[in-house]
Short mmCIF file of C-alpha atoms and ligand atoms in Angstrom, two decimals:
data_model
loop_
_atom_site.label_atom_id
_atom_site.label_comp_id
_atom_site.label_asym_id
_atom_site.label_seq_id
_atom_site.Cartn_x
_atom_site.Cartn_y
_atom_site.Cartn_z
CA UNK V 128 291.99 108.88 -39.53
CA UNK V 129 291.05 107.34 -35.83
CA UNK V 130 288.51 109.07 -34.14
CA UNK V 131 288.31 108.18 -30.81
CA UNK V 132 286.95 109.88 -27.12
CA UNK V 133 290.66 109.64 -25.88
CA UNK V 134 293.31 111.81 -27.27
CA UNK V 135 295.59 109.96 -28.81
CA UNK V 136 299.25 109.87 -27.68
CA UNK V 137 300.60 111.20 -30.63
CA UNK V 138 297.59 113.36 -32.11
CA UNK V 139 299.90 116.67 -31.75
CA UNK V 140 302.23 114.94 -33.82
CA UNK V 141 300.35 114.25 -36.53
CA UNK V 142 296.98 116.14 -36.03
CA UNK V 143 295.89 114.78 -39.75
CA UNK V 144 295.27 111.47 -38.79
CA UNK V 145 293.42 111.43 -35.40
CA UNK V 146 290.76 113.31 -33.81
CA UNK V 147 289.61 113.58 -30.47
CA UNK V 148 285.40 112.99 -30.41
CA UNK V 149 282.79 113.75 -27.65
CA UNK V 150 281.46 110.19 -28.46
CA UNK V 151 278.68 110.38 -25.82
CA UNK V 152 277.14 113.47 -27.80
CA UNK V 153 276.17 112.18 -31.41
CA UNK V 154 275.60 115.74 -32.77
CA UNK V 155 278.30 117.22 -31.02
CA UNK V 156 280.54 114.36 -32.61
CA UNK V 157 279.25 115.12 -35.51
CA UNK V 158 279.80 118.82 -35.92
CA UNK V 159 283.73 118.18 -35.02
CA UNK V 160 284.26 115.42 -37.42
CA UNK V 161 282.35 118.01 -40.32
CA UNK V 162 284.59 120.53 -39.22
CA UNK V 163 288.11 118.17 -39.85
CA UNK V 164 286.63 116.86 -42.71
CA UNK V 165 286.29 120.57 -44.29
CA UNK V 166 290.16 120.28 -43.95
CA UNK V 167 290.88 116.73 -44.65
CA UNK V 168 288.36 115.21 -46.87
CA UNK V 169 286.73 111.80 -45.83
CA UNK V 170 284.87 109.46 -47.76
CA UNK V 171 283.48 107.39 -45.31
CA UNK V 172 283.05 106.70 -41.58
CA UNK V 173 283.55 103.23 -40.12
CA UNK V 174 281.68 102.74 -36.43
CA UNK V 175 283.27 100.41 -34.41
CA UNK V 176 280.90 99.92 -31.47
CA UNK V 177 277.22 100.70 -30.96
CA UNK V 178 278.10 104.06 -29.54
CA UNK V 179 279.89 105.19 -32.85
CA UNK V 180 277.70 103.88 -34.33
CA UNK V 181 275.25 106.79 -33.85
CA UNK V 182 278.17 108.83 -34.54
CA UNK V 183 279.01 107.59 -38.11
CA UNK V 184 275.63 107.90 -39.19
CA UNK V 185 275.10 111.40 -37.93
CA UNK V 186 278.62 112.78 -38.67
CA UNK V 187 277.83 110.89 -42.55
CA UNK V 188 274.70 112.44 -42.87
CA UNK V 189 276.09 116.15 -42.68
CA UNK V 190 278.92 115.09 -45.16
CA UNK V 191 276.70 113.37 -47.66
CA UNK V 192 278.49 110.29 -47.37
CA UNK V 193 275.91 106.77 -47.81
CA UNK V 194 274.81 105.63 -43.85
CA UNK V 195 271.96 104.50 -42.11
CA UNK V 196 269.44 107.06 -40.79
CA UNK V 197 270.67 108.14 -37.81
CA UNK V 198 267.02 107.21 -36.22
CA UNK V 199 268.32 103.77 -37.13
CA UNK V 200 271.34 103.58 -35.93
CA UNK V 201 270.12 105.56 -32.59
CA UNK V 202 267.30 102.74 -32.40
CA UNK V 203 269.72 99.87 -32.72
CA UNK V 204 271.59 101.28 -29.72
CA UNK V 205 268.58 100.75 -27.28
CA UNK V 206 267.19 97.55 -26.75
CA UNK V 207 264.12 98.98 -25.79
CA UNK V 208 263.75 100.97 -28.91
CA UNK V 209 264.96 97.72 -30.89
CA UNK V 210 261.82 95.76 -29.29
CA UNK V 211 259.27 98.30 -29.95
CA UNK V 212 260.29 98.59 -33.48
CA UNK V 213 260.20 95.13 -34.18
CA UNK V 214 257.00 94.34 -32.55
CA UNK V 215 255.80 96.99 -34.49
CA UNK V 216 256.81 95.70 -38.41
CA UNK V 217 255.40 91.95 -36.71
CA UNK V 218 259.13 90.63 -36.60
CA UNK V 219 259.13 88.00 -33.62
CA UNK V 220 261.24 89.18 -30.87
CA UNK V 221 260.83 88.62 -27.14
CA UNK V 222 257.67 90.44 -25.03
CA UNK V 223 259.25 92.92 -23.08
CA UNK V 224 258.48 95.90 -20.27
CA UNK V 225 260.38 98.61 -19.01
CA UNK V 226 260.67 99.20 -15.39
CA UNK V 227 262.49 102.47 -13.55
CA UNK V 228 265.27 101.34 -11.62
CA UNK V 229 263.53 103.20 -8.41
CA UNK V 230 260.48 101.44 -8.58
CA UNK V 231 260.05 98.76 -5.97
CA UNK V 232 261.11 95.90 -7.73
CA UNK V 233 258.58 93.30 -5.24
CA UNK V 234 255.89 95.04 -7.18
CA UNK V 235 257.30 94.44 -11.01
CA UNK V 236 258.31 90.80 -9.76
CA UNK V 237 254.74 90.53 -8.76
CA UNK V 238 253.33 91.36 -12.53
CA UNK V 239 256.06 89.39 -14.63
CA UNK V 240 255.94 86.31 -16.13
CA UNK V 241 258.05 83.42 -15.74
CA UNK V 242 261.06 82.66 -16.79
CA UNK V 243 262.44 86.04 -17.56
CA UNK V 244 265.50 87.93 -18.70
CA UNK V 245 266.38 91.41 -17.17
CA UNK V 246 269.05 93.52 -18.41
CA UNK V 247 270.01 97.60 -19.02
CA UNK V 248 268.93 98.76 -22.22
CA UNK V 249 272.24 100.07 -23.78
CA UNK V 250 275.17 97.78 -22.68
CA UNK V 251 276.93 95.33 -24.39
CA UNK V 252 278.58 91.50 -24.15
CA UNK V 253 276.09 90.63 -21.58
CA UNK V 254 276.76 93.19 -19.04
CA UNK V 255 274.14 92.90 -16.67
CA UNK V 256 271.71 90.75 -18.14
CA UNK V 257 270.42 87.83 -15.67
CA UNK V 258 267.30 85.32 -16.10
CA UNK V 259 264.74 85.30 -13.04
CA UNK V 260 262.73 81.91 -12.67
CA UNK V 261 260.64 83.72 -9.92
CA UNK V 262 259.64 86.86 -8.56
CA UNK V 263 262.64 86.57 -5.35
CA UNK V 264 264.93 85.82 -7.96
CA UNK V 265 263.68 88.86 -9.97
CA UNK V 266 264.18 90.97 -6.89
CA UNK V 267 267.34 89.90 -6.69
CA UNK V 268 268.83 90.12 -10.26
CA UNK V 269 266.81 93.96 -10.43
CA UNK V 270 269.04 95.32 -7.07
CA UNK V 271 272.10 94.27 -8.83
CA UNK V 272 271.66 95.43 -12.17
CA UNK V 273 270.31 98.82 -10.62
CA UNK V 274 273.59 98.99 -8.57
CA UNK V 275 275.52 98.38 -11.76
CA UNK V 276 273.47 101.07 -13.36
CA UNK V 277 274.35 103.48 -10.20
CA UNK V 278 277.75 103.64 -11.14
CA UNK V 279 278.81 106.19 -12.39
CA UNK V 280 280.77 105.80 -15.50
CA UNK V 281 277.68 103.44 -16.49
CA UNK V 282 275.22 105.70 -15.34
CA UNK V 283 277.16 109.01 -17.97
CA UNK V 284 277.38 106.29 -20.53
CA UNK V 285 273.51 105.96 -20.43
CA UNK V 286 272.20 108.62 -19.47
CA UNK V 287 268.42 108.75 -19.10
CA UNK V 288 268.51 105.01 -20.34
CA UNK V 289 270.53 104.36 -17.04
CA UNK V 290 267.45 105.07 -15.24
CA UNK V 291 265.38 102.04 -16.65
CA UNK V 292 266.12 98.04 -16.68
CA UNK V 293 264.57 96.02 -19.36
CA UNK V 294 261.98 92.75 -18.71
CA UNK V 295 261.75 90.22 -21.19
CA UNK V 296 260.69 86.59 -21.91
CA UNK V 297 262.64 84.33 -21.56
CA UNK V 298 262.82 82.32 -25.12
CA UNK V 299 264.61 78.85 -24.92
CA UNK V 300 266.12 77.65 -28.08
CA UNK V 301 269.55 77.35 -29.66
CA UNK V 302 271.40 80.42 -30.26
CA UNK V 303 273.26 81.77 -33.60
CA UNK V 304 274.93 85.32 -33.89
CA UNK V 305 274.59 86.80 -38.05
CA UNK V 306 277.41 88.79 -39.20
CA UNK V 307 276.20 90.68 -42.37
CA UNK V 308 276.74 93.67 -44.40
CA UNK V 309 273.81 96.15 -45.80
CA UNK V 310 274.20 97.14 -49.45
CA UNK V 311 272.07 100.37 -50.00
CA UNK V 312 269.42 98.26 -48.09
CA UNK V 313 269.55 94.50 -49.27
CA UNK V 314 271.20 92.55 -46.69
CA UNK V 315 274.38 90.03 -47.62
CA UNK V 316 275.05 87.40 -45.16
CA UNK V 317 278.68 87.07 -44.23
CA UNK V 318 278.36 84.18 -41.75
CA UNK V 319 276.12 82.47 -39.65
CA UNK V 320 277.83 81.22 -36.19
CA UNK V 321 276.51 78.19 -34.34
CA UNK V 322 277.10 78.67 -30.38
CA UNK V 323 277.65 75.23 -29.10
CA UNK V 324 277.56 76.42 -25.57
CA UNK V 325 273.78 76.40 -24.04
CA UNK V 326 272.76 79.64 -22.88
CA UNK V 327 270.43 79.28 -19.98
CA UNK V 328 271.37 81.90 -17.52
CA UNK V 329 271.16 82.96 -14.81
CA UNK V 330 274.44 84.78 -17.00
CA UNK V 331 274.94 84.79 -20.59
CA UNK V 332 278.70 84.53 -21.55
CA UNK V 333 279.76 84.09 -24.90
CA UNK V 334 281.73 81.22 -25.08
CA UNK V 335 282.75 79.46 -28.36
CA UNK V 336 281.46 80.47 -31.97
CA UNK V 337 281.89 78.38 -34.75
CA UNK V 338 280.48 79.05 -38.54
CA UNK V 339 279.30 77.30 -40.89
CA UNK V 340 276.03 76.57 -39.08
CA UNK V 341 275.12 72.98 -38.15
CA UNK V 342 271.63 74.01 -38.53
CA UNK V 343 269.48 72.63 -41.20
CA UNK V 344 269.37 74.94 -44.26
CA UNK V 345 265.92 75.83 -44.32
CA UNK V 346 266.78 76.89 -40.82
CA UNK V 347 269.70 79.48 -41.74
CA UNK V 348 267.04 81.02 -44.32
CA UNK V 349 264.62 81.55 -42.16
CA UNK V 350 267.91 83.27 -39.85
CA UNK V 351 268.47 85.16 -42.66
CA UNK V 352 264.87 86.42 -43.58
CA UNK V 353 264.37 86.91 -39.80
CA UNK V 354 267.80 88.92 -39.76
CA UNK V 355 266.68 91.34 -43.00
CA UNK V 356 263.01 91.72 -41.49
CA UNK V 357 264.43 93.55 -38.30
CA UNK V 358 266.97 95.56 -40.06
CA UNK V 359 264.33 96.65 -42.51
CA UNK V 360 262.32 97.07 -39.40
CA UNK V 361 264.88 99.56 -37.73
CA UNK V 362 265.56 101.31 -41.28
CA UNK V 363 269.32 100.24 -41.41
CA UNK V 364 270.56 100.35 -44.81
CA UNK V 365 274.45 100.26 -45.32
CA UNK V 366 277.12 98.87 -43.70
CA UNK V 367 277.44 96.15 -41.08
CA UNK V 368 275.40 94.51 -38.94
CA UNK V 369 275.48 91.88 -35.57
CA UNK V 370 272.70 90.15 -34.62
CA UNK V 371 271.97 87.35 -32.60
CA UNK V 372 269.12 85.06 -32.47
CA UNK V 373 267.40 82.26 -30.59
CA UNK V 374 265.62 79.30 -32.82
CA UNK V 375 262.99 77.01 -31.76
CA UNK V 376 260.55 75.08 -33.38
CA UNK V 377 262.43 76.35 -36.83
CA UNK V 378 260.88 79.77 -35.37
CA UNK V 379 263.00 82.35 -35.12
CA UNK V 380 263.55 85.11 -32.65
CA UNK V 381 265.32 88.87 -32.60
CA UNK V 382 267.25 89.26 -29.84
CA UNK V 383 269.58 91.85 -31.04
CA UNK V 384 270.51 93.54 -33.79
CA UNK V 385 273.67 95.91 -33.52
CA UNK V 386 274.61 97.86 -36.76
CA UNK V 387 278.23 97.21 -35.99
CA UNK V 388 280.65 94.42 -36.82
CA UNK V 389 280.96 91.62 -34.28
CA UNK V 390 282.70 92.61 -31.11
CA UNK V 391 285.93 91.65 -28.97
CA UNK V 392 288.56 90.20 -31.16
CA UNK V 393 286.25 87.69 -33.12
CA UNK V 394 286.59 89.17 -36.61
CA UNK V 395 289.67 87.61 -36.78
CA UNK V 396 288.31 84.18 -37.07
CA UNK V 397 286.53 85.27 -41.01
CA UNK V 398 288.63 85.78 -43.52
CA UNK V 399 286.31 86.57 -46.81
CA UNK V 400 287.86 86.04 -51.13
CA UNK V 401 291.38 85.66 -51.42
CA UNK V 402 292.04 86.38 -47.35
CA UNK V 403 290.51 90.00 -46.55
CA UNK V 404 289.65 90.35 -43.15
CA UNK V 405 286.20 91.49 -42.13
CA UNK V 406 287.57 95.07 -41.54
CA UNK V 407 288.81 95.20 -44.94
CA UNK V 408 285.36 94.11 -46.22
CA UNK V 409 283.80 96.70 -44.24
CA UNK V 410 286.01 99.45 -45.72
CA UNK V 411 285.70 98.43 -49.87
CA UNK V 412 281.85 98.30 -49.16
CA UNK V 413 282.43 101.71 -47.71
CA UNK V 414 284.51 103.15 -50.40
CA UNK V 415 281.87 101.71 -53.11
CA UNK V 416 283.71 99.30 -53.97
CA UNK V 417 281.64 95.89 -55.52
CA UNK V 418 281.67 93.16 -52.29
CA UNK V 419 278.63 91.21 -53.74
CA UNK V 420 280.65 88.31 -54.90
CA UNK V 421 283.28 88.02 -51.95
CA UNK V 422 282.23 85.05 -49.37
CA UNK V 423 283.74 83.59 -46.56
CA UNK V 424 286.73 81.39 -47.28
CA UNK V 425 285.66 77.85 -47.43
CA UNK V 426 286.87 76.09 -44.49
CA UNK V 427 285.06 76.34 -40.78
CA UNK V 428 286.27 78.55 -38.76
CA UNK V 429 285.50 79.61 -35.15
CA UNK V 430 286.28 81.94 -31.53
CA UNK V 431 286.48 81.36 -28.20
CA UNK V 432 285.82 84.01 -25.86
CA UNK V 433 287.86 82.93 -22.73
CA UNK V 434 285.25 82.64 -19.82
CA UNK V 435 286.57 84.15 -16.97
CA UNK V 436 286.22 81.46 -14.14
CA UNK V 437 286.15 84.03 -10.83
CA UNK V 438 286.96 87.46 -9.57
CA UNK V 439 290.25 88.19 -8.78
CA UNK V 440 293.60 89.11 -9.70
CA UNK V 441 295.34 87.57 -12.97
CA UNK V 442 298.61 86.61 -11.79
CA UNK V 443 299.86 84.35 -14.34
CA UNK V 444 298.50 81.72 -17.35
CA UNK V 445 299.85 78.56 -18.12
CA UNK V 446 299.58 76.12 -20.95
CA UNK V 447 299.74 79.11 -23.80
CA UNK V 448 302.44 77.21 -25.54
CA UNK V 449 300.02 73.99 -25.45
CA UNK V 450 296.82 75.18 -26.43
CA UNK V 451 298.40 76.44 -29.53
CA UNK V 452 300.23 73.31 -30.32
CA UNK V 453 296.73 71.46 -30.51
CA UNK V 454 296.03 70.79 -33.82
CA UNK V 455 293.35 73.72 -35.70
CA UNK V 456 294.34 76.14 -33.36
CA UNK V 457 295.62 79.19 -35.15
CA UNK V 458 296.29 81.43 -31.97
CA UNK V 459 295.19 81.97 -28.43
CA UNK V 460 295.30 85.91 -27.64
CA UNK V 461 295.02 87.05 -23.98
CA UNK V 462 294.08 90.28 -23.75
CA UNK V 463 293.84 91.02 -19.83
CA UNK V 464 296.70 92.67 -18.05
CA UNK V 465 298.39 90.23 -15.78
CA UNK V 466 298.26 92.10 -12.65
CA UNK V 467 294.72 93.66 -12.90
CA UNK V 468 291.28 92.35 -11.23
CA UNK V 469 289.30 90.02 -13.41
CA UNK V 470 285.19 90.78 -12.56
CA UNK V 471 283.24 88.09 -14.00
CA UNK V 472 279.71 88.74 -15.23
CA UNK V 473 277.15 90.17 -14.74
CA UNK V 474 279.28 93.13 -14.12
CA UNK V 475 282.51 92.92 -15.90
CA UNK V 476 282.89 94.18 -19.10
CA UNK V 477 286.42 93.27 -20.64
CA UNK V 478 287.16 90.05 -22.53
CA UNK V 479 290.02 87.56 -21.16
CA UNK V 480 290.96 86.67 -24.38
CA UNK V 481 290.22 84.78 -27.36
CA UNK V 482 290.95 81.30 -28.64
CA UNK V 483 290.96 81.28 -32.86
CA UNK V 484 290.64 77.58 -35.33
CA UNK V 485 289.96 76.36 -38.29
CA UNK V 486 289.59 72.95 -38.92
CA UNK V 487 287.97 70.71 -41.48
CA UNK V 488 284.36 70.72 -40.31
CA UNK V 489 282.15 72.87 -37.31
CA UNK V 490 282.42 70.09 -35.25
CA UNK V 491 286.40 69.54 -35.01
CA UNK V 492 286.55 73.52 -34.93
CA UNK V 493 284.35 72.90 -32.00
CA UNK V 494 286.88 70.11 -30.26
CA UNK V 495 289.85 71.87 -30.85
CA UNK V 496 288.88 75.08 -29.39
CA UNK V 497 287.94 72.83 -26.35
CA UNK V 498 291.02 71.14 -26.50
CA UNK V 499 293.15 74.61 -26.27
CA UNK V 500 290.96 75.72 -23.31
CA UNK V 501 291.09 72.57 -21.39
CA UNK V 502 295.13 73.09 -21.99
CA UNK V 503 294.68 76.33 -19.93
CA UNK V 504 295.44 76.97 -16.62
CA UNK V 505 294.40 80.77 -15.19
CA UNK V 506 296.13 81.68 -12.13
CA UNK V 507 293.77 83.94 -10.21
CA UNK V 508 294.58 85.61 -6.98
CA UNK V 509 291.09 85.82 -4.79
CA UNK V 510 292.97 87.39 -1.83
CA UNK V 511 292.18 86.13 1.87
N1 LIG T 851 264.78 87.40 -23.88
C1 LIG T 851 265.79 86.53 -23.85
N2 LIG T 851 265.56 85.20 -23.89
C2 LIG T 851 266.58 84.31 -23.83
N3 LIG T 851 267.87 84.67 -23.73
C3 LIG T 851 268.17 85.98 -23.71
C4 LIG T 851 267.15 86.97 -23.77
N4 LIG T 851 267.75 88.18 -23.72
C5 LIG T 851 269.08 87.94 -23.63
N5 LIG T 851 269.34 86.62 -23.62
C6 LIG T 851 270.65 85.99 -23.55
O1 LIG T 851 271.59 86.95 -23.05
C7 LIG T 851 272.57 87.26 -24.05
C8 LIG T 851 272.92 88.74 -23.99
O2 LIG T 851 271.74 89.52 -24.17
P1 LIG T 851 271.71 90.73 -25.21
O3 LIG T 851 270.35 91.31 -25.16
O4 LIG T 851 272.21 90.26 -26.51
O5 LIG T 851 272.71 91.76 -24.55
P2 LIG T 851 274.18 92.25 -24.99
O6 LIG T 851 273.95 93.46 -25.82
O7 LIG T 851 274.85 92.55 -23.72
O8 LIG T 851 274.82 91.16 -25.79
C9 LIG T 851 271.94 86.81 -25.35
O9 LIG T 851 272.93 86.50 -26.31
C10 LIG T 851 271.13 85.60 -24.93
O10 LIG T 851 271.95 84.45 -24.80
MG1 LIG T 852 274.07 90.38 -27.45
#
């Protein structure tokens, strides 16, 4: 059953396997998913996204069905909830302040430290988060995510939490992303990815993720111990879990933790036992099945997440026949419309596509997704 804020095209058709949710209103979610369930018995809700998230764990609550607490889940939505919670178990994570998007942003430049990162409190893939070096930078990046925030199908998406933008340290260091799975509690790792790509600002976009980790082993279990300390800290308990982290010094630092799967298209690049996708993982676990012993599939795998190079139109991309002929590559994926306006970050929000391979070790994962990208050539209309 797919429940989803959008009625599906054929739900009249076949009204026993979708379901039309007021996603933005957990309990009110909730109550209709109870009330199709009293019908059409479920034995487990899958989130998809952070917003579901909060959905699933309510909705699973009133059925009885294993989930987090939906304090947990709620917590993990906000990164502003998400810091004070891990500050306050002593999991390091960056120093952070709130600041109302109407406050006059000269004086919050003129208390911050420097470098630092500001961003909204309850978007995703990057959306709006820029680093300031200094406090006209500061004003700067502030004005622009408070615009973004204005608008308003980001402002009903948020809510109050449109109303506030995030201030945090900036914390240098290499960065992984964790892709785990909670069993009644105890975390199991799934995969760690490297991200080759340094992410200094002043925007963050994801680029290329490769797994295994090149880091040294000590340094994926302290990743991993870092990873269960904050989801212990939220009080997440069952089912999946993203975070990402920053490492320096073999110290490591929280600075997210989603109880969702990874986003985009990227799941495609695990494949986990005898070739189960991550989705399929998700669901046994769900269902009560025993995942304990499943790992990834041996071989290194990794994603690309197409940067988009400039606004504009996407009229046309060339090379797709060969990027895929390089050798590793198992597929390049575009998912923008040809036709529609690309907007780059900080304020886009949709992927361009995704670039998937698996070769013999991280670092020729790492050359052939290059390869396939530098094949690539975007044809973007920026008008006169
Ligand atoms: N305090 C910080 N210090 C250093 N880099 C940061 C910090 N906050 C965010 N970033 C960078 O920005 C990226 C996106 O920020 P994040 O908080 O994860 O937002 P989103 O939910 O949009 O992914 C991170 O993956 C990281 O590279
Ligand atoms: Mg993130």
């Amino acid at each position: 059953v797919v429940g989803s804020d959008r009625k599906q095209a054929l739900e009249d058709l076949r009204p026993d396997t979708s379901l039309t949710l007021e996603l933005s209103e957990p309990e009110t979610a909730a109550a209709q998913i109870a009330r199709f369930a009293a019908e059409h018995p479920l034995r487990a809700i899958i989130p998809t996204d952070d917003e579901s998230a909060v959905v699933a764990a309510a909705a699973s609550a009133r059925l009885g069905l294993p989930h987090n607490p939906p304090e947990a889940a709620s917590a993990a939505r906000r990164k502003d909830e998400l810091r004070r919670l891990l500050h306050a178990a002593g999991v390091r994570t960056p120093r952070y302040g709130l600041v109302p998007t109407d406050a006059d942003p000269r004086a919050a430049a003129a208390r911050q430290a420097y470098p630092c990162v500001l961003k909204p409190t309850f978007l995703a893939g990057s959306r709006g988060v820029i680093r300031a070096n200094n406090p006209d930078e500061f004003d700067l990046a502030f004005r622009r995510i408070a615009a973004l925030l204005s608008r308003p199908d980001v402002r009903e998406k948020g809510r109050e939490a449109a109303g506030q933008i995030l201030t945090e340290e900036f914390v240098p260091g290499v960065e992984v992303a964790v892709e785990g799975l909670l069993l009644g509690g105890r975390l199991k790792i799934l995969a760690i990815f490297d991200k080759p790509d340094p992410l200094e600002g002043p925007f963050f976009e994801e680029t290329i993720y490769v797994t295994p980790s090149r880091l040294p082993k000590g340094s994926q279990r302290t990743i991993g111990r870092a990873t269960t300390a904050a989801a212990r800290a939220l009080g997440l308990r069952e089912g999946p879990i993203h975070a990402e982290l920053r490492v320096n010094d073999d110290r490591c630092w929280i600075i997210e933790l989603a109880a969702r799967s990874i986003g985009g298209l990227c799941s495609r690049a695990l494949h986990f036992g005898t070739g189960l996708s991550l989705e399929e993982l998700i669901l046994m676990h769900a269902l009560g099945r025993d995942v304990e012993k499943l790992e990834r599939e041996r071989s290194p795998a990794g994603v690309m997440m197409i940067p988009i190079p400039r606004a504009g139109i996407l009229r046309e991309i060339r090379g797709l026949h060969e990027a895929r002929q390089v050798p590793g590559i198992d597929d390049v994926t575009i998912s923008a419309t040809l036709g529609t306006p690309l907007v780059p970050l900080p304020e886009g929000s949709s992927y361009l596509g995704f670039i998937f391979a698996h070769a013999p070790t991280p670092a020729r994962v790492e050359n052939a997704l290059r390869e396939a990208h530098r094949r690539l050539t975007l044809v973007i209309d920026t008008g006169p």
